[in-house]
Amino acid sequence: MSATAPPISGRELSNPPSDGISNLRFSNHSDHLLVSSWDKSVRLYDASDNILRGEFMHGGPVLDCCFHDDSSGFSASADTTVRRIVFGTGKGDILGKHDAPVRCIEYSYAAGQVISGSWDKTLKCWDPRGASGQERTLVGTYPQPERVYSLSLVGNRLVVATAGRHVNVYDLRNMSQPEQRRESSLKYQTRCVRCYPNGTGFALSSVEGRVAMEFFDLSEAGQLKKYAFKCHRKSEAGRDTVYPVNAIAFHPIYGTFATGGCDGFVNVWDGNNKKRLYQYSKYPSSIAALSFSRDGRLLAVASSYTYEEGDKPHEPDAIFVRSINEVEVKPKPKAYPTPA
């Protein structure tokens, strides 16, 4: 009997969260996928075998999650806690708390620290090796100009995007003050920031269907490279509909990147050549989060209504895992005219 081809949107994972998906991330070591949700859970899946490996419940919606190693991770919850979750033992420790919901979490392998960003307008760094007890795990608290909306790490660089279109760039080895205080070059609220894998800058998306490509090099030549482009829009009868761009994910091998919007589309872009490489068929709902696997062979897509139009009937929240064809993500060589 011939095997049935996977559906065009990718394979849907069984046992999805029962409420909005806030983030999903592939492990750096395997095809394990960590998923946080408004249903107060963090789930661990084996994405290639479509198995739910574990689930950990919290006291409130979970707004972000990240891996520590292949079977443990960290979570950021609306109940103001930062937790370490070990799926093997089903155990969870509270590393500490913020004074408001915790929106973002990252683990720095370079610094061995967890970084959390909150709507209390602070960033906190934690040492997860400390025994339970906030005083022993908190490394430092760093005030931000506004509520933290998105974080991204590359090497020792940390980029913090907040409300009010502020962007702070830190060196994790010296957190006393930002290395750069910047403003988003987009006019509207920031949704997502993600560093380039090569460490030279970051992409930033807004609620108004745009992505900005930014560079850390502040020299005139460095800043001349930056640009922004429109995406996740549609024109009908001369009227433009503009959608928030919720997610950005870089391909680990080629440095191209995918964006996901409230229009239900995932686009793949070649930032160096300023070209769209691919658009996948429309998903049932808004794209809430995206993640490439460590080898770039898989793309996890969270199709999950993000309440941009308020409470209304919507498609069930779902996670699709699609196998990536090289043609979708590999930059196309520039075509030079042949000399006459």
PDB file of C-alpha atoms in Angstrom, residues 16-239:
ATOM      1  CA  PRO A  16      -2.715  20.152  21.110  1.00  0.00           C
ATOM      2  CA  PRO A  17      -3.274  22.799  23.805  1.00  0.00           C
ATOM      3  CA  SER A  18      -6.936  23.623  24.530  1.00  0.00           C
ATOM      4  CA  ASP A  19      -6.445  27.411  24.329  1.00  0.00           C
ATOM      5  CA  GLY A  20      -4.269  29.924  22.464  1.00  0.00           C
ATOM      6  CA  ILE A  21      -0.661  28.918  21.757  1.00  0.00           C
ATOM      7  CA  SER A  22       1.746  31.592  23.018  1.00  0.00           C
ATOM      8  CA  ASN A  23       4.998  30.077  21.703  1.00  0.00           C
ATOM      9  CA  LEU A  24       6.678  26.942  20.442  1.00  0.00           C
ATOM     10  CA  ARG A  25      10.371  26.083  20.154  1.00  0.00           C
ATOM     11  CA  PHE A  26      12.428  23.215  18.838  1.00  0.00           C
ATOM     12  CA  SER A  27      15.255  21.800  20.959  1.00  0.00           C
ATOM     13  CA  ASN A  28      18.883  22.419  19.960  1.00  0.00           C
ATOM     14  CA  HIS A  29      19.538  18.678  20.367  1.00  0.00           C
ATOM     15  CA  SER A  30      16.608  16.783  18.796  1.00  0.00           C
ATOM     16  CA  ASP A  31      13.148  17.135  17.250  1.00  0.00           C
ATOM     17  CA  HIS A  32      11.612  17.750  20.675  1.00  0.00           C
ATOM     18  CA  LEU A  33       9.199  20.694  20.607  1.00  0.00           C
ATOM     19  CA  LEU A  34       8.256  22.801  23.653  1.00  0.00           C
ATOM     20  CA  VAL A  35       4.863  24.563  23.516  1.00  0.00           C
ATOM     21  CA  SER A  36       3.380  27.136  25.923  1.00  0.00           C
ATOM     22  CA  SER A  37      -0.305  28.041  26.031  1.00  0.00           C
ATOM     23  CA  TRP A  38      -3.019  30.168  27.557  1.00  0.00           C
ATOM     24  CA  ASP A  39      -4.495  26.875  28.861  1.00  0.00           C
ATOM     25  CA  LYS A  40      -1.834  27.164  31.649  1.00  0.00           C
ATOM     26  CA  SER A  41       0.293  24.341  30.251  1.00  0.00           C
ATOM     27  CA  VAL A  42       3.749  23.757  28.849  1.00  0.00           C
ATOM     28  CA  ARG A  43       3.841  20.631  26.697  1.00  0.00           C
ATOM     29  CA  LEU A  44       6.799  18.644  25.395  1.00  0.00           C
ATOM     30  CA  TYR A  45       6.290  16.824  22.084  1.00  0.00           C
ATOM     31  CA  ASP A  46       8.440  14.577  19.988  1.00  0.00           C
ATOM     32  CA  ALA A  47       7.582  16.339  16.727  1.00  0.00           C
ATOM     33  CA  SER A  48       8.938  13.694  14.351  1.00  0.00           C
ATOM     34  CA  ASP A  49       7.045  10.830  16.067  1.00  0.00           C
ATOM     35  CA  ASN A  50       3.956  12.929  16.965  1.00  0.00           C
ATOM     36  CA  ILE A  51       4.069  11.947  20.640  1.00  0.00           C
ATOM     37  CA  LEU A  52       3.172  14.108  23.645  1.00  0.00           C
ATOM     38  CA  ARG A  53       6.076  13.368  26.025  1.00  0.00           C
ATOM     39  CA  GLY A  54       4.924  15.463  28.969  1.00  0.00           C
ATOM     40  CA  GLU A  55       2.770  18.277  30.237  1.00  0.00           C
ATOM     41  CA  PHE A  56       3.234  20.676  33.131  1.00  0.00           C
ATOM     42  CA  MET A  57       0.439  22.885  34.506  1.00  0.00           C
ATOM     43  CA  HIS A  58       0.857  26.404  35.931  1.00  0.00           C
ATOM     44  CA  GLY A  59      -1.221  28.761  38.074  1.00  0.00           C
ATOM     45  CA  GLY A  60      -2.001  31.012  35.101  1.00  0.00           C
ATOM     46  CA  PRO A  61      -1.614  31.271  31.321  1.00  0.00           C
ATOM     47  CA  VAL A  62       1.930  30.554  30.108  1.00  0.00           C
ATOM     48  CA  LEU A  63       3.165  33.320  27.800  1.00  0.00           C
ATOM     49  CA  ASP A  64       6.543  31.872  26.767  1.00  0.00           C
ATOM     50  CA  CYS A  65       8.843  28.869  27.162  1.00  0.00           C
ATOM     51  CA  CYS A  66      12.379  27.817  26.218  1.00  0.00           C
ATOM     52  CA  PHE A  67      14.558  24.717  26.484  1.00  0.00           C
ATOM     53  CA  HIS A  68      17.365  24.156  28.999  1.00  0.00           C
ATOM     54  CA  ASP A  69      18.302  20.702  27.744  1.00  0.00           C
ATOM     55  CA  ASP A  70      16.374  18.105  25.774  1.00  0.00           C
ATOM     56  CA  SER A  71      13.927  17.216  28.548  1.00  0.00           C
ATOM     57  CA  SER A  72      13.808  20.344  30.686  1.00  0.00           C
ATOM     58  CA  GLY A  73      13.049  23.997  30.145  1.00  0.00           C
ATOM     59  CA  PHE A  74      11.869  27.294  31.577  1.00  0.00           C
ATOM     60  CA  SER A  75       8.505  29.036  31.492  1.00  0.00           C
ATOM     61  CA  ALA A  76       7.168  32.593  31.773  1.00  0.00           C
ATOM     62  CA  SER A  77       3.685  32.773  33.255  1.00  0.00           C
ATOM     63  CA  ALA A  78       0.945  35.345  33.690  1.00  0.00           C
ATOM     64  CA  ASP A  79       0.895  34.240  37.352  1.00  0.00           C
ATOM     65  CA  THR A  80       4.182  36.306  37.570  1.00  0.00           C
ATOM     66  CA  THR A  81       6.429  33.258  38.095  1.00  0.00           C
ATOM     67  CA  VAL A  82       9.548  32.097  36.276  1.00  0.00           C
ATOM     68  CA  ARG A  83       9.757  28.316  36.495  1.00  0.00           C
ATOM     69  CA  ARG A  84      12.164  25.533  35.678  1.00  0.00           C
ATOM     70  CA  ILE A  85      10.369  22.409  34.430  1.00  0.00           C
ATOM     71  CA  VAL A  86      11.950  18.939  34.374  1.00  0.00           C
ATOM     72  CA  PHE A  87       9.763  16.595  32.323  1.00  0.00           C
ATOM     73  CA  GLY A  88      11.639  13.431  33.321  1.00  0.00           C
ATOM     74  CA  THR A  89      10.636  13.842  36.978  1.00  0.00           C
ATOM     75  CA  GLY A  90       7.499  15.954  36.417  1.00  0.00           C
ATOM     76  CA  LYS A  91       9.023  18.464  38.832  1.00  0.00           C
ATOM     77  CA  GLY A  92       8.839  22.244  38.600  1.00  0.00           C
ATOM     78  CA  ASP A  93      10.810  24.788  40.635  1.00  0.00           C
ATOM     79  CA  ILE A  94       9.982  28.469  40.897  1.00  0.00           C
ATOM     80  CA  LEU A  95      13.188  30.362  40.080  1.00  0.00           C
ATOM     81  CA  GLY A  96      11.537  33.615  41.115  1.00  0.00           C
ATOM     82  CA  LYS A  97       8.855  36.187  40.415  1.00  0.00           C
ATOM     83  CA  HIS A  98       8.140  39.480  38.713  1.00  0.00           C
ATOM     84  CA  ASP A  99       5.567  42.077  39.840  1.00  0.00           C
ATOM     85  CA  ALA A 100       3.374  41.516  36.751  1.00  0.00           C
ATOM     86  CA  PRO A 101       2.873  38.796  34.109  1.00  0.00           C
ATOM     87  CA  VAL A 102       6.129  37.443  32.632  1.00  0.00           C
ATOM     88  CA  ARG A 103       5.966  37.813  28.851  1.00  0.00           C
ATOM     89  CA  CYS A 104       9.286  36.394  27.576  1.00  0.00           C
ATOM     90  CA  ILE A 105      11.970  33.922  28.578  1.00  0.00           C
ATOM     91  CA  GLU A 106      15.332  32.936  27.101  1.00  0.00           C
ATOM     92  CA  TYR A 107      18.155  30.672  28.238  1.00  0.00           C
ATOM     93  CA  SER A 108      21.705  31.794  27.433  1.00  0.00           C
ATOM     94  CA  TYR A 109      24.051  28.851  26.950  1.00  0.00           C
ATOM     95  CA  ALA A 110      26.915  31.381  26.790  1.00  0.00           C
ATOM     96  CA  ALA A 111      26.169  32.892  30.218  1.00  0.00           C
ATOM     97  CA  GLY A 112      24.445  29.880  31.825  1.00  0.00           C
ATOM     98  CA  GLN A 113      21.584  32.198  32.795  1.00  0.00           C
ATOM     99  CA  VAL A 114      17.851  32.489  32.304  1.00  0.00           C
ATOM    100  CA  ILE A 115      16.596  35.913  31.186  1.00  0.00           C
ATOM    101  CA  SER A 116      12.973  36.895  31.759  1.00  0.00           C
ATOM    102  CA  GLY A 117      11.129  39.998  30.567  1.00  0.00           C
ATOM    103  CA  SER A 118       7.907  41.213  32.154  1.00  0.00           C
ATOM    104  CA  TRP A 119       5.088  43.693  31.861  1.00  0.00           C
ATOM    105  CA  ASP A 120       6.456  45.096  35.161  1.00  0.00           C
ATOM    106  CA  LYS A 121       9.004  46.934  32.919  1.00  0.00           C
ATOM    107  CA  THR A 122      11.985  44.892  34.100  1.00  0.00           C
ATOM    108  CA  LEU A 123      14.357  42.285  32.806  1.00  0.00           C
ATOM    109  CA  LYS A 124      15.664  39.721  35.315  1.00  0.00           C
ATOM    110  CA  CYS A 125      18.582  37.318  35.042  1.00  0.00           C
ATOM    111  CA  TRP A 126      18.538  34.066  37.009  1.00  0.00           C
ATOM    112  CA  ASP A 127      21.099  31.376  37.766  1.00  0.00           C
ATOM    113  CA  PRO A 128      19.159  28.104  37.493  1.00  0.00           C
ATOM    114  CA  ARG A 129      21.903  26.243  39.366  1.00  0.00           C
ATOM    115  CA  GLY A 130      21.004  28.086  42.575  1.00  0.00           C
ATOM    116  CA  ALA A 131      19.038  26.156  45.161  1.00  0.00           C
ATOM    117  CA  SER A 132      15.312  26.883  45.327  1.00  0.00           C
ATOM    118  CA  GLY A 133      14.772  30.334  46.771  1.00  0.00           C
ATOM    119  CA  GLN A 134      14.607  33.599  44.879  1.00  0.00           C
ATOM    120  CA  GLU A 135      17.555  35.331  46.582  1.00  0.00           C
ATOM    121  CA  ARG A 136      19.944  32.558  45.600  1.00  0.00           C
ATOM    122  CA  THR A 137      18.884  32.405  41.972  1.00  0.00           C
ATOM    123  CA  LEU A 138      18.367  36.088  41.049  1.00  0.00           C
ATOM    124  CA  VAL A 139      21.491  37.515  39.408  1.00  0.00           C
ATOM    125  CA  GLY A 140      20.141  40.990  38.649  1.00  0.00           C
ATOM    126  CA  THR A 141      17.124  43.173  37.839  1.00  0.00           C
ATOM    127  CA  TYR A 142      17.371  45.675  34.984  1.00  0.00           C
ATOM    128  CA  PRO A 143      14.703  48.393  34.535  1.00  0.00           C
ATOM    129  CA  GLN A 144      13.319  48.839  31.010  1.00  0.00           C
ATOM    130  CA  PRO A 145      11.677  51.931  29.482  1.00  0.00           C
ATOM    131  CA  GLU A 146       8.350  50.075  29.061  1.00  0.00           C
ATOM    132  CA  ARG A 147       6.665  46.642  29.243  1.00  0.00           C
ATOM    133  CA  VAL A 148       8.796  43.903  27.658  1.00  0.00           C
ATOM    134  CA  TYR A 149       7.161  42.376  24.555  1.00  0.00           C
ATOM    135  CA  SER A 150       9.927  40.279  22.964  1.00  0.00           C
ATOM    136  CA  LEU A 151      13.486  39.063  23.618  1.00  0.00           C
ATOM    137  CA  SER A 152      16.141  37.469  21.417  1.00  0.00           C
ATOM    138  CA  LEU A 153      19.680  36.197  22.012  1.00  0.00           C
ATOM    139  CA  VAL A 154      22.669  35.607  19.766  1.00  0.00           C
ATOM    140  CA  GLY A 155      25.981  34.734  21.464  1.00  0.00           C
ATOM    141  CA  ASN A 156      26.428  37.258  24.288  1.00  0.00           C
ATOM    142  CA  ARG A 157      24.063  39.797  22.702  1.00  0.00           C
ATOM    143  CA  LEU A 158      20.535  40.253  24.022  1.00  0.00           C
ATOM    144  CA  VAL A 159      17.918  42.358  22.218  1.00  0.00           C
ATOM    145  CA  VAL A 160      14.928  43.591  24.242  1.00  0.00           C
ATOM    146  CA  ALA A 161      11.875  45.053  22.479  1.00  0.00           C
ATOM    147  CA  THR A 162       9.339  46.878  24.652  1.00  0.00           C
ATOM    148  CA  ALA A 163       6.119  48.837  24.379  1.00  0.00           C
ATOM    149  CA  GLY A 164       6.608  52.392  23.097  1.00  0.00           C
ATOM    150  CA  ARG A 165       8.818  51.034  20.246  1.00  0.00           C
ATOM    151  CA  HIS A 166      11.961  50.974  22.410  1.00  0.00           C
ATOM    152  CA  VAL A 167      14.758  48.493  21.622  1.00  0.00           C
ATOM    153  CA  ASN A 168      17.641  47.910  24.067  1.00  0.00           C
ATOM    154  CA  VAL A 169      20.719  45.900  23.096  1.00  0.00           C
ATOM    155  CA  TYR A 170      22.774  44.371  25.936  1.00  0.00           C
ATOM    156  CA  ASP A 171      26.041  42.504  26.273  1.00  0.00           C
ATOM    157  CA  LEU A 172      25.267  39.697  28.748  1.00  0.00           C
ATOM    158  CA  ARG A 173      28.786  40.058  30.198  1.00  0.00           C
ATOM    159  CA  ASN A 174      27.965  43.607  31.333  1.00  0.00           C
ATOM    160  CA  MET A 175      24.267  44.108  32.047  1.00  0.00           C
ATOM    161  CA  SER A 176      24.741  47.321  34.062  1.00  0.00           C
ATOM    162  CA  GLN A 177      23.453  49.353  31.119  1.00  0.00           C
ATOM    163  CA  PRO A 178      22.418  48.736  27.508  1.00  0.00           C
ATOM    164  CA  GLU A 179      25.176  48.694  24.901  1.00  0.00           C
ATOM    165  CA  GLN A 180      22.681  50.476  22.591  1.00  0.00           C
ATOM    166  CA  ARG A 181      19.380  52.261  23.244  1.00  0.00           C
ATOM    167  CA  ARG A 182      17.417  52.330  20.010  1.00  0.00           C
ATOM    168  CA  GLU A 183      13.975  53.016  18.671  1.00  0.00           C
ATOM    169  CA  SER A 184      12.144  50.732  16.272  1.00  0.00           C
ATOM    170  CA  SER A 185      12.234  52.071  12.722  1.00  0.00           C
ATOM    171  CA  LEU A 186       8.597  50.919  12.377  1.00  0.00           C
ATOM    172  CA  LYS A 187       5.851  53.348  13.389  1.00  0.00           C
ATOM    173  CA  TYR A 188       3.642  50.812  15.173  1.00  0.00           C
ATOM    174  CA  GLN A 189       3.821  48.456  18.158  1.00  0.00           C
ATOM    175  CA  THR A 190       6.509  45.745  18.055  1.00  0.00           C
ATOM    176  CA  ARG A 191       5.284  42.139  18.001  1.00  0.00           C
ATOM    177  CA  CYS A 192       8.485  40.096  17.643  1.00  0.00           C
ATOM    178  CA  VAL A 193      12.267  40.521  17.572  1.00  0.00           C
ATOM    179  CA  ARG A 194      14.701  37.816  16.407  1.00  0.00           C
ATOM    180  CA  CYS A 195      18.499  38.055  16.019  1.00  0.00           C
ATOM    181  CA  TYR A 196      20.210  37.008  12.805  1.00  0.00           C
ATOM    182  CA  PRO A 197      22.010  33.661  13.277  1.00  0.00           C
ATOM    183  CA  ASN A 198      25.282  35.305  12.103  1.00  0.00           C
ATOM    184  CA  GLY A 199      25.073  37.836  14.968  1.00  0.00           C
ATOM    185  CA  THR A 200      25.157  41.021  12.860  1.00  0.00           C
ATOM    186  CA  GLY A 201      21.680  42.355  13.666  1.00  0.00           C
ATOM    187  CA  PHE A 202      18.012  41.566  14.174  1.00  0.00           C
ATOM    188  CA  ALA A 203      14.646  41.482  12.452  1.00  0.00           C
ATOM    189  CA  LEU A 204      11.707  43.199  14.118  1.00  0.00           C
ATOM    190  CA  SER A 205       8.036  42.916  13.191  1.00  0.00           C
ATOM    191  CA  SER A 206       5.065  45.146  13.970  1.00  0.00           C
ATOM    192  CA  VAL A 207       1.278  44.976  14.241  1.00  0.00           C
ATOM    193  CA  GLU A 208       1.089  46.913  10.974  1.00  0.00           C
ATOM    194  CA  GLY A 209       2.240  44.315   8.434  1.00  0.00           C
ATOM    195  CA  ARG A 210       5.908  45.273   8.294  1.00  0.00           C
ATOM    196  CA  VAL A 211       9.323  43.849   9.146  1.00  0.00           C
ATOM    197  CA  ALA A 212      12.475  45.918   9.764  1.00  0.00           C
ATOM    198  CA  MET A 213      15.955  44.514   9.135  1.00  0.00           C
ATOM    199  CA  GLU A 214      18.357  46.166  11.604  1.00  0.00           C
ATOM    200  CA  PHE A 215      22.128  46.005  12.158  1.00  0.00           C
ATOM    201  CA  PHE A 216      24.212  46.306  15.354  1.00  0.00           C
ATOM    202  CA  ASP A 217      27.053  48.164  13.588  1.00  0.00           C
ATOM    203  CA  LEU A 218      26.293  51.838  14.290  1.00  0.00           C
ATOM    204  CA  SER A 219      28.732  53.198  11.707  1.00  0.00           C
ATOM    205  CA  GLU A 220      27.214  55.089   8.801  1.00  0.00           C
ATOM    206  CA  ALA A 221      28.040  52.209   6.428  1.00  0.00           C
ATOM    207  CA  GLY A 222      26.479  49.712   8.848  1.00  0.00           C
ATOM    208  CA  GLN A 223      23.269  51.695   9.209  1.00  0.00           C
ATOM    209  CA  LEU A 224      22.939  52.198   5.443  1.00  0.00           C
ATOM    210  CA  LYS A 225      22.220  48.451   5.201  1.00  0.00           C
ATOM    211  CA  LYS A 226      19.008  48.605   7.210  1.00  0.00           C
ATOM    212  CA  TYR A 227      15.631  48.548   5.514  1.00  0.00           C
ATOM    213  CA  ALA A 228      11.981  47.644   6.147  1.00  0.00           C
ATOM    214  CA  PHE A 229       9.383  45.930   3.985  1.00  0.00           C
ATOM    215  CA  LYS A 230       5.629  45.417   3.887  1.00  0.00           C
ATOM    216  CA  CYS A 231       4.167  41.924   4.242  1.00  0.00           C
ATOM    217  CA  HIS A 232       1.033  40.081   5.426  1.00  0.00           C
ATOM    218  CA  ARG A 233      -1.381  42.431   3.654  1.00  0.00           C
ATOM    219  CA  LYS A 234      -4.070  42.010   1.078  1.00  0.00           C
ATOM    220  CA  SER A 235      -5.709  44.403  -1.374  1.00  0.00           C
ATOM    221  CA  GLU A 236      -9.346  43.971  -2.288  1.00  0.00           C
ATOM    222  CA  ALA A 237     -11.392  46.467  -4.297  1.00  0.00           C
ATOM    223  CA  GLY A 238      -8.726  49.123  -3.769  1.00  0.00           C
ATOM    224  CA  ARG A 239      -8.814  48.655   0.008  1.00  0.00           C
TER     225      ARG A 239
END
